Amino acid sequence: MELPSRERLSFLYRTEEGSLDRAGWRCGVAGLLAVLVPLTLIWLALFPYTDHDLSKDPFFVWQTVVAYAYLALYSLAVLLIAVSFVNLSAKRFRVLGRPAPLVFAGLLPFALLVAGAMHWLQPRVAEVMPYWPVALTDLALAAVALWTGYELGVRESGDEKK
């Protein structure tokens, strides 16, 4: 399979203007996932090194420094991937005739970021925050992900039926 050209990548990810069919959206999302999944697996491998207790560990532990440096880069990558997803999805929502394509396109990245923040926060404040709000956030995320996947990757627009 040939890699997309620079102009095609720019069209898919850098601007929300234009329109896109189902196959183009699925291909664009696959490209974003091909970047996000390995980065996330690396973060999950480095995550245990972020637990640094100064009462037990020395002040400078190089694994902790590497983990937090990677976290900074990973966070930037996640935000860029989220923006690229919004731009990609806005094109598809526009084809489907949605009145506010950017709002609908931003719903899944917003839900993902909120769920991630809830999963990060709850263990740190478990004495004042029960787990049920995290579970509700996960249910909402699943609903938004299924709806977005159906709307953009499965549902046909009027133009595609012809």
Coordinates of N, CA, C and O in Angstrom, one line a residue:
M1 N 0.8 -1.2 0.0 CA 0.0 0.0 0.0 C 0.9 1.2 0.0 O 1.8 1.4 0.8
E2 N 0.6 2.2 -0.8 CA 1.3 3.4 -1.0 C 0.9 4.4 0.1 O -0.2 4.5 0.4
L3 N 1.9 5.1 0.6 CA 1.7 6.1 1.6 C 1.0 7.3 1.0 O 1.3 7.7 -0.2
P4 N 0.1 8.0 1.7 CA -0.6 9.1 1.1 C 0.4 10.3 0.9 O 1.4 10.4 1.7
S5 N 0.1 11.1 0.0 CA 0.9 12.3 -0.3 C 0.8 13.3 0.8 O -0.1 13.3 1.7
R6 N 1.8 14.3 0.8 CA 1.8 15.4 1.8 C 0.5 16.2 1.7 O -0.1 16.6 2.7
E7 N 0.0 16.4 0.5 CA -1.2 17.2 0.3 C -2.4 16.5 0.8 O -3.3 17.0 1.4
R8 N -2.5 15.1 0.7 CA -3.6 14.3 1.2 C -3.6 14.3 2.7 O -4.6 14.5 3.3
L9 N -2.4 14.2 3.3 CA -2.3 14.2 4.8 C -2.7 15.6 5.3 O -3.4 15.7 6.3
S10 N -2.3 16.6 4.6 CA -2.7 18.0 5.0 C -4.2 18.2 4.9 O -4.8 18.7 5.8
F11 N -4.8 17.7 3.9 CA -6.2 17.8 3.7 C -7.0 17.0 4.8 O -7.9 17.5 5.4
L12 N -6.5 15.8 5.1 CA -7.2 15.0 6.1 C -7.1 15.5 7.5 O -8.1 15.5 8.2
Y13 N -5.9 16.0 7.9 CA -5.7 16.2 9.3 C -5.5 17.7 9.7 O -5.6 18.0 10.9
R14 N -5.1 18.6 8.8 CA -4.8 19.9 9.2 C -5.9 21.0 9.1 O -5.8 22.1 9.6
T15 N -7.0 20.6 8.4 CA -8.1 21.5 8.2 C -9.4 20.8 8.3 O -9.5 19.6 8.0
E16 N -10.4 21.5 8.8 CA -11.7 20.9 8.9 C -12.6 21.2 7.7 O -13.7 20.7 7.7
E17 N -12.1 21.9 6.8 CA -12.9 22.2 5.6 C -12.8 21.1 4.6 O -11.8 20.4 4.5
G18 N -13.9 20.9 3.8 CA -14.0 19.9 2.8 C -14.9 18.8 3.2 O -15.7 18.9 4.2
S19 N -14.9 17.7 2.5 CA -15.8 16.6 2.8 C -15.1 15.3 2.5 O -14.1 15.3 1.8
L20 N -15.6 14.2 3.1 CA -14.9 13.0 3.1 C -16.0 11.8 3.1 O -17.0 11.9 3.8
D21 N -15.7 10.8 2.4 CA -16.6 9.6 2.4 C -16.2 8.7 3.5 O -15.2 8.9 4.2
R22 N -17.0 7.6 3.7 CA -16.8 6.6 4.8 C -15.4 6.0 4.7 O -14.7 5.9 5.7
A23 N -15.0 5.6 3.5 CA -13.7 4.9 3.4 C -12.6 5.8 3.7 O -11.6 5.4 4.3
G24 N -12.7 7.0 3.3 CA -11.6 8.0 3.6 C -11.5 8.3 5.1 O -10.4 8.4 5.6
W25 N -12.7 8.4 5.7 CA -12.7 8.6 7.2 C -12.1 7.4 7.9 O -11.2 7.6 8.8
R26 N -12.5 6.2 7.5 CA -11.9 5.0 8.2 C -10.4 4.9 7.9 O -9.7 4.5 8.9
C27 N -10.0 5.2 6.8 CA -8.5 5.2 6.5 C -7.8 6.2 7.3 O -6.7 6.0 7.9
G28 N -8.4 7.4 7.4 CA -7.8 8.5 8.2 C -7.7 8.1 9.7 O -6.7 8.4 10.4
V29 N -8.8 7.5 10.2 CA -8.8 7.1 11.6 C -7.8 6.0 11.9 O -7.1 5.9 12.9
A30 N -7.6 5.1 10.9 CA -6.6 4.0 11.0 C -5.2 4.6 11.1 O -4.4 4.1 11.9
G31 N -5.0 5.6 10.3 CA -3.7 6.3 10.4 C -3.4 6.9 11.8 O -2.3 6.8 12.3
L32 N -4.4 7.5 12.3 CA -4.3 8.1 13.7 C -4.1 7.0 14.7 O -3.2 7.2 15.6
L33 N -4.8 5.9 14.6 CA -4.7 4.8 15.6 C -3.3 4.1 15.4 O -2.7 3.7 16.4
A34 N -2.8 4.1 14.2 CA -1.4 3.5 14.0 C -0.4 4.3 14.7 O 0.7 3.7 15.1
V35 N -0.6 5.6 15.0 CA 0.4 6.4 15.7 C 0.0 6.3 17.2 O 0.9 6.1 18.1
L36 N -1.3 6.4 17.6 CA -1.7 6.5 19.0 C -1.4 5.2 19.8 O -1.0 5.2 20.9
V37 N -1.7 4.0 19.2 CA -1.6 2.7 19.9 C -0.2 2.5 20.3 O 0.0 2.2 21.5
P38 N 0.8 2.5 19.5 CA 2.2 2.3 20.0 C 2.6 3.3 21.0 O 3.3 2.9 22.0
L39 N 2.3 4.6 20.8 CA 2.6 5.6 21.8 C 2.0 5.2 23.2 O 2.6 5.4 24.2
T40 N 0.8 4.8 23.2 CA 0.1 4.4 24.4 C 0.7 3.2 25.1 O 0.8 3.2 26.3
L41 N 1.1 2.2 24.3 CA 1.7 1.0 24.8 C 3.0 1.4 25.5 O 3.4 0.8 26.6
I42 N 3.8 2.3 24.9 CA 5.0 2.7 25.5 C 4.7 3.4 26.8 O 5.4 3.2 27.8
W43 N 3.7 4.3 26.8 CA 3.3 5.0 28.1 C 2.9 4.0 29.2 O 3.3 4.2 30.3
L44 N 2.2 3.0 28.8 CA 1.8 2.0 29.8 C 3.0 1.3 30.4 O 3.0 0.9 31.6
A45 N 4.0 1.1 29.6 CA 5.2 0.4 30.1 C 6.0 1.3 31.0 O 6.6 0.9 32.0
L46 N 6.0 2.6 30.7 CA 6.7 3.6 31.5 C 5.9 4.1 32.8 O 6.5 4.6 33.7
F47 N 4.6 3.9 32.8 CA 3.8 4.5 33.8 C 4.2 4.1 35.3 O 4.2 4.9 36.2
P48 N 4.6 2.8 35.5 CA 5.0 2.4 36.9 C 6.2 3.3 37.4 O 6.3 3.4 38.6
Y49 N 7.0 3.8 36.5 CA 8.2 4.6 37.0 C 7.8 6.0 37.4 O 8.7 6.7 37.9
T50 N 6.6 6.4 37.2 CA 6.2 7.7 37.7 C 5.8 7.7 39.2 O 5.7 8.8 39.7
D51 N 5.7 6.6 39.8 CA 5.5 6.5 41.2 C 6.8 6.7 41.9 O 7.6 5.8 42.0
H52 N 7.1 7.9 42.4 CA 8.3 8.3 43.0 C 8.1 8.8 44.4 O 7.6 9.9 44.6
D53 N 8.5 8.0 45.4 CA 8.4 8.4 46.8 C 9.7 8.8 47.4 O 10.7 8.0 47.5
L54 N 9.9 10.1 47.7 CA 11.2 10.6 48.2 C 11.6 10.1 49.5 O 12.7 10.1 49.9
S55 N 10.6 9.5 50.3 CA 11.0 9.0 51.6 C 11.7 7.6 51.4 O 12.4 7.2 52.3
K56 N 11.5 7.0 50.3 CA 12.1 5.7 50.0 C 13.2 5.7 48.9 O 14.2 5.0 49.0
D57 N 13.0 6.6 47.9 CA 13.9 6.6 46.8 C 14.8 7.8 46.8 O 14.4 8.8 47.5
P58 N 15.9 7.7 46.1 CA 16.7 8.9 46.0 C 16.0 10.0 45.2 O 15.0 9.8 44.5
F59 N 16.5 11.3 45.3 CA 15.9 12.4 44.7 C 15.9 12.2 43.2 O 14.9 12.5 42.5
F60 N 17.0 11.8 42.6 CA 17.1 11.7 41.1 C 17.1 10.2 40.8 O 18.0 9.5 41.1
V61 N 16.1 9.8 40.1 CA 16.0 8.4 39.5 C 15.8 8.6 38.0 O 14.8 9.1 37.6
W62 N 16.8 8.1 37.3 CA 16.7 8.4 35.8 C 15.5 7.8 35.1 O 15.0 8.3 34.2
Q63 N 15.0 6.6 35.6 CA 13.8 6.0 35.0 C 12.5 7.0 35.2 O 11.7 7.1 34.3
T64 N 12.5 7.6 36.3 CA 11.4 8.6 36.6 C 11.5 9.8 35.7 O 10.5 10.3 35.1
V65 N 12.7 10.3 35.5 CA 12.9 11.4 34.6 C 12.5 11.0 33.2 O 11.8 11.8 32.5
V66 N 12.9 9.8 32.7 CA 12.6 9.4 31.4 C 11.0 9.2 31.2 O 10.5 9.7 30.2
A67 N 10.4 8.7 32.3 CA 9.0 8.5 32.2 C 8.2 9.8 32.1 O 7.3 10.0 31.3
Y68 N 8.6 10.8 32.9 CA 8.0 12.1 32.9 C 8.3 12.9 31.6 O 7.5 13.6 31.1
A69 N 9.5 12.7 31.1 CA 9.8 13.4 29.8 C 9.0 12.8 28.7 O 8.4 13.5 27.8
Y70 N 8.8 11.5 28.7 CA 8.0 10.8 27.7 C 6.5 11.2 27.9 O 5.8 11.5 26.9
L71 N 6.1 11.4 29.1 CA 4.7 11.8 29.4 C 4.4 13.2 28.7 O 3.4 13.4 28.2
A72 N 5.4 14.1 28.8 CA 5.2 15.4 28.2 C 5.1 15.3 26.7 O 4.2 15.9 26.1
L73 N 5.9 14.5 26.1 CA 5.8 14.3 24.6 C 4.5 13.5 24.2 O 3.9 13.9 23.2
Y74 N 4.2 12.5 25.0 CA 3.0 11.8 24.8 C 1.7 12.7 24.9 O 0.8 12.6 24.1
S75 N 1.7 13.5 25.9 CA 0.6 14.4 26.0 C 0.4 15.3 24.8 O -0.7 15.6 24.3
L76 N 1.5 15.9 24.3 CA 1.5 16.7 23.1 C 1.0 15.9 21.9 O 0.1 16.4 21.2
A77 N 1.4 14.7 21.8 CA 1.0 13.8 20.7 C -0.5 13.5 20.8 O -1.2 13.6 19.8
V78 N -1.0 13.3 22.0 CA -2.4 13.0 22.1 C -3.3 14.2 21.8 O -4.3 14.0 21.1
L79 N -2.8 15.4 22.2 CA -3.6 16.6 21.8 C -3.6 16.8 20.3 O -4.6 17.2 19.7
L80 N -2.4 16.6 19.6 CA -2.3 16.7 18.2 C -3.2 15.7 17.5 O -3.9 16.0 16.5
I81 N -3.2 14.5 18.0 CA -4.0 13.4 17.4 C -5.5 13.8 17.6 O -6.3 13.6 16.7
A82 N -5.9 14.3 18.7 CA -7.3 14.7 19.0 C -7.7 15.8 18.0 O -8.8 15.8 17.4
V83 N -6.8 16.8 17.8 CA -7.2 17.9 16.8 C -7.3 17.3 15.4 O -8.2 17.7 14.7
S84 N -6.4 16.4 15.1 CA -6.5 15.8 13.7 C -7.7 15.0 13.6 O -8.4 15.0 12.5
F85 N -8.2 14.3 14.6 CA -9.4 13.6 14.6 C -10.6 14.5 14.4 O -11.5 14.2 13.7
V86 N -10.6 15.6 15.1 CA -11.7 16.6 15.0 C -11.8 17.1 13.5 O -12.8 17.2 12.9
N87 N -10.6 17.4 13.0 CA -10.6 17.9 11.6 C -11.1 16.9 10.6 O -11.9 17.1 9.7
L88 N -10.6 15.6 10.8 CA -11.1 14.5 9.9 C -12.6 14.3 10.1 O -13.3 14.1 9.1
S89 N -13.1 14.2 11.3 CA -14.5 13.9 11.5 C -15.4 15.0 11.1 O -16.5 14.8 10.7
A90 N -15.0 16.3 11.2 CA -15.8 17.4 10.8 C -16.1 17.3 9.3 O -17.3 17.6 8.9
K91 N -15.2 16.8 8.5 CA -15.4 16.7 7.1 C -16.5 15.7 6.8 O -17.4 15.8 6.0
R92 N -16.5 14.6 7.6 CA -17.5 13.5 7.4 C -18.9 14.0 7.9 O -19.9 13.7 7.3
F93 N -18.9 14.6 9.1 CA -20.2 15.1 9.6 C -20.8 16.1 8.7 O -22.0 16.2 8.5
R94 N -20.0 16.9 8.0 CA -20.5 17.9 7.0 C -21.2 17.2 5.9 O -22.3 17.6 5.4
V95 N -20.6 16.0 5.4 CA -21.2 15.3 4.3 C -22.6 14.7 4.8 O -23.5 14.7 4.0
L96 N -22.7 14.3 6.1 CA -23.9 13.8 6.6 C -25.0 14.9 6.9 O -26.1 14.6 7.3
G97 N -24.6 16.2 6.7 CA -25.5 17.2 6.9 C -25.8 17.7 8.3 O -26.8 18.2 8.6
R98 N -24.9 17.4 9.2 CA -25.0 17.9 10.6 C -24.9 19.4 10.7 O -24.0 20.0 10.0
P99 N -25.7 20.0 11.5 CA -25.7 21.5 11.6 C -24.4 22.1 12.2 O -24.0 23.2 11.8
A100 N -23.8 21.4 13.1 CA -22.6 21.9 13.7 C -21.5 20.8 13.7 O -21.2 20.1 14.7
P101 N -20.8 20.6 12.5 CA -19.9 19.5 12.4 C -18.8 19.5 13.4 O -18.3 18.5 13.8
L102 N -18.3 20.7 13.7 CA -17.1 20.7 14.7 C -17.5 20.3 16.1 O -16.7 19.7 16.8
V103 N -18.7 20.6 16.5 CA -19.2 20.2 17.8 C -19.3 18.7 17.9 O -18.8 18.0 18.8
F104 N -19.9 18.1 16.9 CA -20.1 16.6 16.8 C -18.7 16.0 16.7 O -18.4 14.9 17.3
A105 N -17.8 16.5 15.9 CA -16.5 16.0 15.7 C -15.6 16.0 16.9 O -14.8 15.2 17.2
G106 N -15.9 17.0 17.8 CA -15.1 17.2 19.0 C -15.6 16.4 20.2 O -15.0 16.3 21.2
L107 N -16.8 15.8 20.0 CA -17.4 15.0 21.1 C -16.6 13.8 21.6 O -16.4 13.6 22.8
L108 N -16.1 13.0 20.7 CA -15.3 11.8 21.1 C -14.0 12.2 21.7 O -13.7 11.6 22.8
P109 N -13.2 13.1 21.1 CA -12.0 13.4 21.8 C -12.2 14.0 23.2 O -11.5 13.7 24.1
F110 N -13.2 14.8 23.3 CA -13.6 15.4 24.6 C -13.9 14.3 25.6 O -13.4 14.3 26.8
A111 N -14.8 13.4 25.2 CA -15.1 12.3 26.1 C -13.9 11.4 26.5 O -13.8 11.0 27.7
L112 N -13.0 11.2 25.5 CA -11.8 10.4 25.8 C -10.9 11.2 26.9 O -10.4 10.6 27.8
L113 N -10.7 12.5 26.7 CA -9.9 13.2 27.6 C -10.5 13.3 29.0 O -9.8 13.2 30.0
V114 N -11.9 13.5 29.1 CA -12.5 13.5 30.4 C -12.4 12.1 31.1 O -12.1 12.1 32.2
A115 N -12.6 11.0 30.3 CA -12.5 9.7 30.9 C -11.0 9.5 31.4 O -10.8 8.9 32.5
G116 N -10.1 9.9 30.6 CA -8.7 9.7 31.0 C -8.4 10.5 32.2 O -7.7 10.0 33.2
A117 N -8.9 11.7 32.3 CA -8.7 12.5 33.5 C -9.3 11.9 34.7 O -8.7 11.9 35.8
M118 N -10.5 11.3 34.6 CA -11.2 10.7 35.7 C -10.4 9.5 36.2 O -10.3 9.2 37.4
H119 N -9.9 8.7 35.2 CA -9.1 7.5 35.6 C -7.8 7.9 36.3 O -7.3 7.2 37.2
W120 N -7.3 9.0 35.9 CA -6.0 9.5 36.6 C -6.3 10.0 38.0 O -5.6 9.8 38.9
L121 N -7.4 10.8 38.1 CA -7.7 11.5 39.4 C -8.3 10.6 40.5 O -7.9 10.7 41.6
Q122 N -9.2 9.7 40.1 CA -9.9 8.9 41.1 C -8.9 8.1 42.1 O -9.1 8.2 43.3
P123 N -7.9 7.4 41.6 CA -7.0 6.7 42.6 C -6.3 7.7 43.5 O -6.0 7.3 44.7
R124 N -6.1 8.9 43.1 CA -5.4 9.9 43.9 C -6.2 10.5 45.0 O -5.7 11.1 46.0
V125 N -7.6 10.5 44.8 CA -8.5 11.1 45.7 C -9.6 10.1 46.1 O -10.8 10.5 46.2
A126 N -9.2 8.8 46.2 CA -10.2 7.8 46.4 C -11.0 8.0 47.6 O -12.2 7.5 47.7
E127 N -10.5 8.6 48.7 CA -11.2 8.8 49.9 C -12.4 9.8 49.8 O -13.3 9.7 50.6
V128 N -12.3 10.6 48.8 CA -13.4 11.6 48.6 C -14.2 11.4 47.3 O -15.2 12.0 47.1
M129 N -13.7 10.6 46.4 CA -14.3 10.3 45.1 C -14.5 8.8 44.9 O -13.5 8.1 44.7
P130 N -15.7 8.4 44.9 CA -16.0 6.9 44.7 C -15.7 6.6 43.2 O -15.5 7.5 42.4
Y131 N -15.7 5.3 42.9 CA -15.4 4.9 41.5 C -16.6 5.0 40.6 O -16.4 5.1 39.4
W132 N -17.8 5.1 41.1 CA -19.0 5.1 40.2 C -19.0 6.3 39.2 O -19.5 6.1 38.1
P133 N -18.5 7.5 39.5 CA -18.5 8.5 38.5 C -17.5 8.2 37.3 O -17.8 8.5 36.2
V134 N -16.5 7.4 37.6 CA -15.5 7.0 36.6 C -16.2 6.0 35.7 O -16.1 6.0 34.5
A135 N -17.0 5.1 36.3 CA -17.7 4.1 35.5 C -18.8 4.7 34.6 O -18.9 4.3 33.5
L136 N -19.4 5.7 35.2 CA -20.4 6.5 34.3 C -19.7 7.2 33.2 O -20.3 7.2 32.0
T137 N -18.6 7.7 33.4 CA -17.8 8.4 32.4 C -17.4 7.4 31.3 O -17.5 7.7 30.1
D138 N -17.0 6.2 31.7 CA -16.7 5.1 30.8 C -17.9 4.7 29.9 O -17.7 4.4 28.7
L139 N -19.0 4.6 30.6 CA -20.3 4.3 29.8 C -20.6 5.4 28.8 O -21.0 5.1 27.6
A140 N -20.5 6.6 29.2 CA -20.7 7.7 28.3 C -19.7 7.7 27.1 O -20.1 7.9 26.0
L141 N -18.5 7.4 27.4 CA -17.4 7.3 26.4 C -17.8 6.2 25.4 O -17.6 6.4 24.2
A142 N -18.2 5.0 25.9 CA -18.5 3.9 25.0 C -19.7 4.3 24.1 O -19.6 4.0 22.9
A143 N -20.7 5.0 24.7 CA -21.8 5.4 23.9 C -21.4 6.3 22.8 O -21.8 6.2 21.6
V144 N -20.6 7.3 23.2 CA -20.2 8.3 22.2 C -19.3 7.7 21.1 O -19.4 8.0 19.9
A145 N -18.4 6.7 21.5 CA -17.5 6.1 20.6 C -18.3 5.2 19.6 O -18.1 5.2 18.4
L146 N -19.3 4.5 20.1 CA -20.2 3.6 19.2 C -21.0 4.5 18.3 O -21.1 4.2 17.1
W147 N -21.6 5.6 18.8 CA -22.3 6.5 17.9 C -21.5 7.1 16.8 O -21.8 7.1 15.7
T148 N -20.3 7.6 17.2 CA -19.4 8.3 16.3 C -18.9 7.3 15.2 O -18.9 7.6 14.0
G149 N -18.6 6.1 15.7 CA -18.1 5.0 14.7 C -19.2 4.7 13.7 O -19.0 4.5 12.5
Y150 N -20.4 4.5 14.2 CA -21.6 4.2 13.3 C -21.8 5.4 12.3 O -21.9 5.2 11.1
E151 N -22.0 6.6 12.9 CA -22.3 7.7 12.1 C -21.3 8.0 11.0 O -21.6 8.3 9.8
L152 N -20.0 7.9 11.3 CA -18.9 8.3 10.4 C -18.4 7.2 9.6 O -18.0 7.3 8.4
G153 N -18.4 6.0 10.1 CA -17.7 4.9 9.4 C -18.7 3.9 8.8 O -18.3 3.1 8.0
V154 N -20.0 3.9 9.2 CA -20.9 2.9 8.7 C -22.0 3.6 7.9 O -22.4 3.1 6.8
R155 N -22.6 4.6 8.5 CA -23.8 5.2 7.9 C -23.5 5.8 6.5 O -22.5 6.5 6.3
E156 N -24.4 5.6 5.6 CA -24.2 6.2 4.2 C -24.8 7.5 4.2 O -25.9 7.8 4.8
S157 N -24.2 8.4 3.4 CA -24.8 9.7 3.1 C -25.7 9.6 1.9 O -25.6 8.6 1.2
G158 N -26.4 10.6 1.6 CA -27.3 10.6 0.4 C -26.4 10.5 -0.9 O -26.8 9.8 -1.9
D159 N -25.2 11.1 -0.9 CA -24.4 11.0 -2.1 C -23.8 9.7 -2.3 O -23.6 9.3 -3.5
E160 N -23.5 8.9 -1.3 CA -22.9 7.6 -1.4 C -23.9 6.5 -1.9 O -23.5 5.5 -2.4
K161 N -25.2 6.7 -1.7 CA -26.2 5.8 -2.1 C -26.4 5.7 -3.6 O -26.9 4.8 -4.1
K162 N -26.1 6.8 -4.2 CA -26.3 6.9 -5.7 C -25.3 6.1 -6.5 O -24.2 5.8 -6.2

